[in-house]
JSON list of C-alpha atoms in Angstrom, two decimals:
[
{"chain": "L", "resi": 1, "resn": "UNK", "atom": "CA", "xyz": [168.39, 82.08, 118.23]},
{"chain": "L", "resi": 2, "resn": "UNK", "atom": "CA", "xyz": [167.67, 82.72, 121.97]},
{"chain": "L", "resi": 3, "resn": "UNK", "atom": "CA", "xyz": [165.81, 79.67, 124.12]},
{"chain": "L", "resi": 4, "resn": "UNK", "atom": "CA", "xyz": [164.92, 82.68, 126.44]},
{"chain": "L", "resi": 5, "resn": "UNK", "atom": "CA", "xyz": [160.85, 83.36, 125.88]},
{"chain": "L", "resi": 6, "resn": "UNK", "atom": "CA", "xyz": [160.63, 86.90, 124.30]},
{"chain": "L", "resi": 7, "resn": "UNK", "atom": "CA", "xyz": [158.33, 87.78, 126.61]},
{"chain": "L", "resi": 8, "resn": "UNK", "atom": "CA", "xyz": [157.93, 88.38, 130.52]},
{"chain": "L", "resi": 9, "resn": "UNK", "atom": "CA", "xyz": [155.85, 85.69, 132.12]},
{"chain": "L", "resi": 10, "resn": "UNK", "atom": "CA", "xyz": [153.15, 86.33, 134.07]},
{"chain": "L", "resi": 11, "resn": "UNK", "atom": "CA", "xyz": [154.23, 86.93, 138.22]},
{"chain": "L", "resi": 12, "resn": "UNK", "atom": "CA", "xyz": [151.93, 85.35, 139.69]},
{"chain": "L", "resi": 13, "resn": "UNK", "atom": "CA", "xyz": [150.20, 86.91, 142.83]},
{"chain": "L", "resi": 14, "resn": "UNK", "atom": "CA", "xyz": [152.23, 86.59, 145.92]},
{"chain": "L", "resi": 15, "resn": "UNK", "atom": "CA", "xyz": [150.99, 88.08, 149.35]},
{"chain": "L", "resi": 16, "resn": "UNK", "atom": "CA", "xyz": [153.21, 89.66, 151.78]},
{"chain": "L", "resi": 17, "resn": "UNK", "atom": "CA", "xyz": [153.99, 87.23, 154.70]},
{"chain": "L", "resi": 18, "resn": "UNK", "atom": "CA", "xyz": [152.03, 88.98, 157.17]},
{"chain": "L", "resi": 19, "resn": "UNK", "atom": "CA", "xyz": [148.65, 89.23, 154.76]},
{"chain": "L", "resi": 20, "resn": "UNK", "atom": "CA", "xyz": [146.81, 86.33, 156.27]},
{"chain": "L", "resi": 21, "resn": "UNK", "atom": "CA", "xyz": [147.10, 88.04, 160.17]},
{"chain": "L", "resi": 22, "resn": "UNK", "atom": "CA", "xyz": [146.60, 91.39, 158.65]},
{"chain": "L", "resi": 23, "resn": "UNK", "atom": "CA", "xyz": [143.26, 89.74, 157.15]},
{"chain": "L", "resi": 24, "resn": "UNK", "atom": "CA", "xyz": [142.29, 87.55, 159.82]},
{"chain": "L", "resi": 25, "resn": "UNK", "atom": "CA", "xyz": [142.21, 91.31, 162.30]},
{"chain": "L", "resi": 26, "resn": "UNK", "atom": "CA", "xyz": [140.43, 93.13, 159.69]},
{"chain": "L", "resi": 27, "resn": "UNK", "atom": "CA", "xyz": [138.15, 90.10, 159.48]},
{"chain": "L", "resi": 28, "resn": "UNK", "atom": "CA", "xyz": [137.19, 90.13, 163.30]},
{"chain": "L", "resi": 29, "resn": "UNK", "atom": "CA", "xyz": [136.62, 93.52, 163.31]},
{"chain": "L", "resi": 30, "resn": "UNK", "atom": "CA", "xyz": [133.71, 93.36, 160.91]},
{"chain": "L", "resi": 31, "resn": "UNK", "atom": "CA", "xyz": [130.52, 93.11, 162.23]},
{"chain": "L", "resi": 32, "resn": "UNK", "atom": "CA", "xyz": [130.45, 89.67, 160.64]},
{"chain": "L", "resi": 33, "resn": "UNK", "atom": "CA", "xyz": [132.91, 88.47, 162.61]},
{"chain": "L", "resi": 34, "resn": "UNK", "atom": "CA", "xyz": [131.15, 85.77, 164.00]},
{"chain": "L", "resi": 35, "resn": "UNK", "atom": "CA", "xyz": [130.49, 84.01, 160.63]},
{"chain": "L", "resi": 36, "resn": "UNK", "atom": "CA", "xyz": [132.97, 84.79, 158.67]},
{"chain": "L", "resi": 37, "resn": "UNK", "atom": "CA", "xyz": [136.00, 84.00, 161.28]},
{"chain": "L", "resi": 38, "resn": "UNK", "atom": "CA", "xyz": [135.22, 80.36, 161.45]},
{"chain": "L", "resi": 39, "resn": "UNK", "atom": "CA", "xyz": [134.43, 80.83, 157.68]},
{"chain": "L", "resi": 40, "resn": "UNK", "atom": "CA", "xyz": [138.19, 81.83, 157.06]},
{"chain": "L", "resi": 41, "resn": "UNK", "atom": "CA", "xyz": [139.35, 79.82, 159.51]},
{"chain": "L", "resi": 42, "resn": "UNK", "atom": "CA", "xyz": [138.29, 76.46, 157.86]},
{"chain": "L", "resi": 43, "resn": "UNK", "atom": "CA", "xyz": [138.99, 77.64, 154.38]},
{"chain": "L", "resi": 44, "resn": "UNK", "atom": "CA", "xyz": [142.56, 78.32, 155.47]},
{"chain": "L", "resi": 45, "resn": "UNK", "atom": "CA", "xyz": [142.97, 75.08, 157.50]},
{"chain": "L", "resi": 46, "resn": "UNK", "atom": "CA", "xyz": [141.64, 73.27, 154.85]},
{"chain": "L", "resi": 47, "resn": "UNK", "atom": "CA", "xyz": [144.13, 75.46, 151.75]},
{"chain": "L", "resi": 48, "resn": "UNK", "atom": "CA", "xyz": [147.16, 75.11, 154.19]},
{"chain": "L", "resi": 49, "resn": "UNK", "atom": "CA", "xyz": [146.19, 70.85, 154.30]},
{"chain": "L", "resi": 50, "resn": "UNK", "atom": "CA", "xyz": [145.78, 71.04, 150.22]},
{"chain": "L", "resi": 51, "resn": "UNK", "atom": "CA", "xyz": [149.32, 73.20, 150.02]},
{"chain": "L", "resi": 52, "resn": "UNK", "atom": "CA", "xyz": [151.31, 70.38, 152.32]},
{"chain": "L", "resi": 53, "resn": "UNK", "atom": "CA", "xyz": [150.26, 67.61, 150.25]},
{"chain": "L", "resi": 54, "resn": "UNK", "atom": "CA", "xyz": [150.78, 69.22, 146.54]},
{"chain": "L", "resi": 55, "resn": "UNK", "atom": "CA", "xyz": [153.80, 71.54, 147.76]},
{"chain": "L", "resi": 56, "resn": "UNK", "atom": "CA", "xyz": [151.99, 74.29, 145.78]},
{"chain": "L", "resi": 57, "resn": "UNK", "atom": "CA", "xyz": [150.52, 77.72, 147.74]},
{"chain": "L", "resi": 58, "resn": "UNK", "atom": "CA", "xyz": [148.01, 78.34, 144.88]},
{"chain": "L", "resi": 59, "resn": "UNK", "atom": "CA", "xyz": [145.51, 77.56, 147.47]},
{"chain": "L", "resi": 60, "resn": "UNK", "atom": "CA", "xyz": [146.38, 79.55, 149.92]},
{"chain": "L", "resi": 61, "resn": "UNK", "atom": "CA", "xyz": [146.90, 82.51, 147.96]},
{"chain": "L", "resi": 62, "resn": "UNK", "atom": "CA", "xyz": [143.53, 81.74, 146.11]},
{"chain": "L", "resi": 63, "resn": "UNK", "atom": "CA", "xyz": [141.71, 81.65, 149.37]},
{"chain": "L", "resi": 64, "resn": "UNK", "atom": "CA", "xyz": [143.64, 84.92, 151.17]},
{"chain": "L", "resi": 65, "resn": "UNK", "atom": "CA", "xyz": [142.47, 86.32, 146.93]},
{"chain": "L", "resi": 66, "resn": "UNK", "atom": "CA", "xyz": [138.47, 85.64, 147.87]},
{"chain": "L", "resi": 67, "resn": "UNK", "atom": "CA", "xyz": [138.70, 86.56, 151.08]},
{"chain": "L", "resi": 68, "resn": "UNK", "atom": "CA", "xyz": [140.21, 89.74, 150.56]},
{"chain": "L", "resi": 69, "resn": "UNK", "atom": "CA", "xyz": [137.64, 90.19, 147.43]},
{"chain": "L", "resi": 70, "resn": "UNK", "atom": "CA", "xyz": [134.69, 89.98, 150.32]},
{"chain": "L", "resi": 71, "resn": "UNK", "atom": "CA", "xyz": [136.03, 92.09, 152.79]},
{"chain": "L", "resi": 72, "resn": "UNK", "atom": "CA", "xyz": [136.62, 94.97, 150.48]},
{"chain": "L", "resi": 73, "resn": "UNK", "atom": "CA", "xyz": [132.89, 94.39, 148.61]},
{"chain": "L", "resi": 74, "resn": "UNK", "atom": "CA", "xyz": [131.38, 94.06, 151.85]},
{"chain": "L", "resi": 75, "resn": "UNK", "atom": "CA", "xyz": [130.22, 97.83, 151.49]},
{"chain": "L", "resi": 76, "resn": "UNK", "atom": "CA", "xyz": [128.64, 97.75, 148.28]},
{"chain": "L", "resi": 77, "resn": "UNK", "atom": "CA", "xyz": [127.11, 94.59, 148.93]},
{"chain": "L", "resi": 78, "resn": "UNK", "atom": "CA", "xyz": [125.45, 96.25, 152.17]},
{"chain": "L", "resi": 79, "resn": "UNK", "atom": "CA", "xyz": [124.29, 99.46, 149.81]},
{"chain": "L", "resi": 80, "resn": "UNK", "atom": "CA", "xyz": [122.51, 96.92, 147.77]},
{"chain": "L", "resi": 81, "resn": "UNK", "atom": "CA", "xyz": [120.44, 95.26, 150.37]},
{"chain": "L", "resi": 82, "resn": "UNK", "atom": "CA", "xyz": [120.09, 98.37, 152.22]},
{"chain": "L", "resi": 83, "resn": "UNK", "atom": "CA", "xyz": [118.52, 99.93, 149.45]},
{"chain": "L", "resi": 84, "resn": "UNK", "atom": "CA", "xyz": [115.85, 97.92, 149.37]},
{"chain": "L", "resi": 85, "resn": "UNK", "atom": "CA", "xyz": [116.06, 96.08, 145.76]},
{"chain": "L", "resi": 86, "resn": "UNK", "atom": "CA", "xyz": [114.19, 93.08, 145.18]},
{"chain": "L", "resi": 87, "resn": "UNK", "atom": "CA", "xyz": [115.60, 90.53, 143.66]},
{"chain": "L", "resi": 88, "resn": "UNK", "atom": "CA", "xyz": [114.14, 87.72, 144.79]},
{"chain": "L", "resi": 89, "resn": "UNK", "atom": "CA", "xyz": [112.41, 86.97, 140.82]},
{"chain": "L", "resi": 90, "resn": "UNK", "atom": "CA", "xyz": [116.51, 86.29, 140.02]},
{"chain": "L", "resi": 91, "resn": "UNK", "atom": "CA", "xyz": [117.09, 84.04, 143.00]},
{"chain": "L", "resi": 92, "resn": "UNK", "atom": "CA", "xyz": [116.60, 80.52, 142.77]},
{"chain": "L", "resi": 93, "resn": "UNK", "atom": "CA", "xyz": [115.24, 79.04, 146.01]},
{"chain": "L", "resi": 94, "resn": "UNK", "atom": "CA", "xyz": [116.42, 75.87, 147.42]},
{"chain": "L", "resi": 95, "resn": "UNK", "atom": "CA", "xyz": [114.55, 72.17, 146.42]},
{"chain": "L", "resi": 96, "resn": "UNK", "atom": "CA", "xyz": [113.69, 70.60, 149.19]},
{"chain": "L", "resi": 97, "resn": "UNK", "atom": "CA", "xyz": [115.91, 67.03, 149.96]},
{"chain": "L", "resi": 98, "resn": "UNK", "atom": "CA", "xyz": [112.89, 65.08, 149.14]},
{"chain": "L", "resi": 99, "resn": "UNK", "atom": "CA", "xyz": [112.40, 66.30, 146.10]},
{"chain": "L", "resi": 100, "resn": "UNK", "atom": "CA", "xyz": [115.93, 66.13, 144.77]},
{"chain": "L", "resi": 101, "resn": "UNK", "atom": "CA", "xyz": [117.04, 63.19, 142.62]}
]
């Protein structure tokens, strides 16, 4: 009897070194550059404080995962609201602070 698994485990996701610059360019050359820059900015600051104190770069790779997930849906999501759906029955709209409990 083997203590080897007799199965492969699962790799997990691993970005090349140079993903985050390759996504932070790609990022400021959208036209949404001015939000989302900061956006990433802070969401990497914040993954790169998480990854020093738990010696784990599941958040970092989580956060370069979403962002990349945006970027590339960016398109569709402009198709949508260019094409002049209304959704606004399925959205929820914000309670007021004063009203909250």
């Amino acid at each position: 009897m083997s203590a080897q698994p007799d199965h492969a485990p699962v790799t997990p996701y691993a970005p090349a070194p140079g993903a985050p610059a390759e996504l932070l360019g790609r990022l400021r050359a959208d036209r949404r550059a001015p939000q989302w820059v900061p956006a990433f900015e802070r969401e990497w600051t914040a993954a790169l404080e998480e990854s020093r104190g738990t010696f784990s770069l599941a958040a970092l790779y989580e956060t370069l995962q979403v962002w990349q997930a945006r970027l590339a849906s960016a398109p569709e999501v402009d198709a949508f609201v260019a094409s002049g759906y209304d959704d606004s029955a399925f959205v929820e709209t914000a309670v007021p602070r004063s009203r909250r409990r």
